[in-house]
Each structure stands twice: as C-alpha cells, then as structure tokens.
GROMACS .gro file of C-alpha atoms in nm:
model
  151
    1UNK     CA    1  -6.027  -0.931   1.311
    2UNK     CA    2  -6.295  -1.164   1.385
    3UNK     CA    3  -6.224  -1.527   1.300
    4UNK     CA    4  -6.418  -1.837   1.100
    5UNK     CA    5  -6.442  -2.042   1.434
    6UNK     CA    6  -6.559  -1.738   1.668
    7UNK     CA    7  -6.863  -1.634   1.393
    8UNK     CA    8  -6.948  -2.059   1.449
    9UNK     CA    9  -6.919  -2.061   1.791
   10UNK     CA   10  -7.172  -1.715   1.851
   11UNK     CA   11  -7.454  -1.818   2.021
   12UNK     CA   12  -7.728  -1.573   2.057
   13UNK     CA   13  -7.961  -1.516   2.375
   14UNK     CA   14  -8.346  -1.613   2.316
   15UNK     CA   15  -8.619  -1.321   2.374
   16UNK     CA   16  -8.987  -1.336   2.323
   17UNK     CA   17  -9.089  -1.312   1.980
   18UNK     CA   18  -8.729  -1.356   1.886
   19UNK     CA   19  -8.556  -1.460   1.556
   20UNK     CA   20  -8.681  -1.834   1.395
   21UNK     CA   21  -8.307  -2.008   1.557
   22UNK     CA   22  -8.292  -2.234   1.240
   23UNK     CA   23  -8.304  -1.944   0.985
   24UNK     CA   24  -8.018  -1.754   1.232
   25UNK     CA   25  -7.809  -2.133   1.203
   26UNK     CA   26  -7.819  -2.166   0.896
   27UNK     CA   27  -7.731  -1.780   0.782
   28UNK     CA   28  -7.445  -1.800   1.049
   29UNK     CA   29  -7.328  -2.162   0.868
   30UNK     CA   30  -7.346  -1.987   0.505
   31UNK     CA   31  -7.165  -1.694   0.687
   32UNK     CA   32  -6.940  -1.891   0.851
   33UNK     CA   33  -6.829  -2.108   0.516
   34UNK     CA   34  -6.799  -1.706   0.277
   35UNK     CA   35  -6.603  -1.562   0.559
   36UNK     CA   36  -6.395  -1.884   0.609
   37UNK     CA   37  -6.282  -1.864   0.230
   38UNK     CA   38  -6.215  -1.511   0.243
   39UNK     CA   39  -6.001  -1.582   0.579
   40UNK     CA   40  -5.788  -1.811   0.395
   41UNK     CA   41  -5.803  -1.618   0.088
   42UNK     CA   42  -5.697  -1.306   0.324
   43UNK     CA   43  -5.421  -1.516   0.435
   44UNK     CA   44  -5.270  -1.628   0.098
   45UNK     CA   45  -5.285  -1.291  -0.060
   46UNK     CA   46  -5.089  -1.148   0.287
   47UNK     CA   47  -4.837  -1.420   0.197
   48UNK     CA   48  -4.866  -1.323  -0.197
   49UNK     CA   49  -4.797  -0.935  -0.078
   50UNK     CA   50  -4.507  -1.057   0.192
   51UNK     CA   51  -4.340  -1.271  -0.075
   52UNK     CA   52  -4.363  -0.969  -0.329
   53UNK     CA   53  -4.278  -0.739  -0.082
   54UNK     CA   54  -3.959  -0.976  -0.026
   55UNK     CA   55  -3.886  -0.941  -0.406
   56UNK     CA   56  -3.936  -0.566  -0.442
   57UNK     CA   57  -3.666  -0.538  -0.089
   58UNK     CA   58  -3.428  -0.761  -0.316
   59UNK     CA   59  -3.523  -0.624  -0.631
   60UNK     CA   60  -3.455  -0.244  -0.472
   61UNK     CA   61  -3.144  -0.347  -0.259
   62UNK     CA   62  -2.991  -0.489  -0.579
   63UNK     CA   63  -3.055  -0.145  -0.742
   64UNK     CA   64  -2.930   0.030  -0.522
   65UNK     CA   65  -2.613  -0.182  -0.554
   66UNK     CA   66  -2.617  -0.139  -0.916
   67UNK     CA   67  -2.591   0.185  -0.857
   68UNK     CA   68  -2.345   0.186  -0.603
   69UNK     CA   69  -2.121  -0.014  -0.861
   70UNK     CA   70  -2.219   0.245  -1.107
   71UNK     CA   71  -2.090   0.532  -0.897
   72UNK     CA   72  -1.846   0.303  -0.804
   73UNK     CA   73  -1.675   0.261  -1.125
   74UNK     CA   74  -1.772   0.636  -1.240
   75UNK     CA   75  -1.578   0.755  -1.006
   76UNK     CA   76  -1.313   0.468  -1.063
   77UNK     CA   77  -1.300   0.617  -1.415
   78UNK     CA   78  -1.256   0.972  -1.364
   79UNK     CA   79  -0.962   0.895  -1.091
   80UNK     CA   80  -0.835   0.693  -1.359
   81UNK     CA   81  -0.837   0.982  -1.599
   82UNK     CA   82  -0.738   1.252  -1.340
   83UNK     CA   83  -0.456   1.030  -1.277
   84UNK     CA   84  -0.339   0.966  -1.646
   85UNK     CA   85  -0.367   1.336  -1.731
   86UNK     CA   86  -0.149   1.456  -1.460
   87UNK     CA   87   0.103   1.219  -1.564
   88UNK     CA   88   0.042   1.360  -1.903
   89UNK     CA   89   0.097   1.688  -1.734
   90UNK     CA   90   0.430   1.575  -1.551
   91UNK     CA   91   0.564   1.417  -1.848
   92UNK     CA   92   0.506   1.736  -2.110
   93UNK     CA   93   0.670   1.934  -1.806
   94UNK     CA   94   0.959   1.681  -1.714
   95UNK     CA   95   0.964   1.737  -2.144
   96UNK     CA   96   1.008   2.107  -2.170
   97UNK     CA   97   1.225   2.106  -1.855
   98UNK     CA   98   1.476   1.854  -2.041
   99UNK     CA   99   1.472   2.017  -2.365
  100UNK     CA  100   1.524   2.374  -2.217
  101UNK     CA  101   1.816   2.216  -2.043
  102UNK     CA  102   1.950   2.043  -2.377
  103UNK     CA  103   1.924   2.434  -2.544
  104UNK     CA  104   2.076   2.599  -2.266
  105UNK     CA  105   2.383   2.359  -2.312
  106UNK     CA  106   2.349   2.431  -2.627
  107UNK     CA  107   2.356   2.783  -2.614
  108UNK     CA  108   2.673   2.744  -2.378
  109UNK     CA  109   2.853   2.507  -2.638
  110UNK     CA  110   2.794   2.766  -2.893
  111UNK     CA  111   2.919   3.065  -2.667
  112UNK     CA  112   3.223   2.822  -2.587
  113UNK     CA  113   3.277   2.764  -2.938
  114UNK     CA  114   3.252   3.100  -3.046
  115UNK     CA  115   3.504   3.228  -2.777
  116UNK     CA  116   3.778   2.976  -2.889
  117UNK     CA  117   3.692   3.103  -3.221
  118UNK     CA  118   3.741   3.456  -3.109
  119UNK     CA  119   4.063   3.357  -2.924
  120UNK     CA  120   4.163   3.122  -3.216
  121UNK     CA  121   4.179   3.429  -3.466
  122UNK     CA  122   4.334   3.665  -3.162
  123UNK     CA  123   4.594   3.422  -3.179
  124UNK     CA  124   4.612   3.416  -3.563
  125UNK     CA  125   4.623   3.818  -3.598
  126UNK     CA  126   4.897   3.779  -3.277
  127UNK     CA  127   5.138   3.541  -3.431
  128UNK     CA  128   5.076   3.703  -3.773
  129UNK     CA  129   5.213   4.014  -3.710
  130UNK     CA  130   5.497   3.913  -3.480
  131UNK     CA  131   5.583   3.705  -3.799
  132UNK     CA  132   5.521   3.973  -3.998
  133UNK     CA  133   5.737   4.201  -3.813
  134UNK     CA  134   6.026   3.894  -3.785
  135UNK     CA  135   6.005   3.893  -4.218
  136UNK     CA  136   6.032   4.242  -4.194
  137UNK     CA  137   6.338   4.277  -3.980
  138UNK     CA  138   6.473   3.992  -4.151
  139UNK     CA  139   6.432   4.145  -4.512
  140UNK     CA  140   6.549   4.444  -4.389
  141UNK     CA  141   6.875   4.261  -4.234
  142UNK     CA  142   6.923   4.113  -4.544
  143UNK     CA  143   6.901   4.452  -4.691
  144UNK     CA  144   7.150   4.593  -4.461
  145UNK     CA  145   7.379   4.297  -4.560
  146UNK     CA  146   7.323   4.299  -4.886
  147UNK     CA  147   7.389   4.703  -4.893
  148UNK     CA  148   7.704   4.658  -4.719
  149UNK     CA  149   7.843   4.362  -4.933
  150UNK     CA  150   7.782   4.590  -5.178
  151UNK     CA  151   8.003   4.908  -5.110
   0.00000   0.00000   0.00000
C-alpha cells in the first residue's frame, strides 16, 4: 500500500507542454492531506477490528468452555444417575435375595415344625396304645383275680 510520505515525496519528470507544476503541487498536497487521514483512519479501524477480533477469540473460547462445562456436568449428571440406579438395582436385588432367604428358612422351620408335630402325635398314638394295652391286661388281671377270689 502506498504511503502519505511516498505520494509527498513523488516528483514528476518535466516534458514540453507538460502539466502547470503548481496545479500538480497543490493537487498532490490536497491528496497527500485525504489520503493521510484515511491512512490513519485505516490504521485505527485495523486496531478497532484486531481489538474486536480479540473479543470475539475470548468471547468464542469462553463459549466453547461453557459448553465444555455444560457437557461436562451433563455427563456428570447422567453418571450420577447411572450410578444411583444401579445401586437401586443392587439394593432391590440384595432385597429379594434376603427375603427369599428369610422364606426359605421359613419354609424349613415350618417343615421342622410340622415333622415334630408328626412325630409328636406318632409318639402319642405309640404310648397310647401300649397304655392302652397295659389297662387292658391289667383289668383283665384284675378280672382273673377277682374271678378266682371268687370261686
């Protein structure tokens, strides 16, 4: 890009029946002052678009760590539930294990139970008729005796 300074510093070669040099000065001095303002205004809006561009890196780098947090803690969450419902899951199965083992001892308390019932009254019907039979053979000894006292 051409600068301010080189635009002053042109100097033009002189020809027959050339350019009138005063009109040439002063259009390269008017030149020279419009092209100087835009220079520097050139140069302040680069800065204005470097500092912006600054802001929109910072502005997008922090949005993309927004959104790194936000997958960040998405994912934070659903670990967190994965995690609580399979200890949900373990404990409803540790659960059901322990109360299946609490009926099955149960189950073998009432079989227990029931055979020392069954035994109990095997017992009963045993000694029953052995005492049974005892009365019997006593009652019929007394008979006996009492027959024989008698004659």
């Amino acid at each position: 890009m051409i600068t301010p300074l080189e635009i002053q510093n042109k100097k033009f070669s002189k020809k027959m029946r050339g350019y009138d040099e005063n009109e040439v000065d002063e259009f390269l001095d008017r030149l020279t002052e419009d092209y100087e303002a835009l220079y520097r205004e050139n140069a302040i809006l680069k800065d204005r678009v470097q500092i912006l561009e600054d802001k929109m890196k910072h502005y997008t780098d922090m949005e993309a760590s927004l959104q790194n947090a936000l997958v960040l803690a998405q994912t934070a969450a659903e670990e967190s539930t994965k995690n609580a419902q399979e200890k949900c899951d373990l404990m409803i199965k540790q659960a059901e294990e322990e109360a299946r083992r609490i009926i099955e001892r149960a189950n073998e308390k009432i079989i227990d139970i029931e055979n020392q019932y069954q035994e109990a009254k095997k017992q009963m019907y045993i000694f029953r008729t052995r005492f049974k039979t005892l009365l019997e053979a006593q009652l019929e000894a007394v008979v006996t005796l009492c027959d024989q006292l008698e004659e």
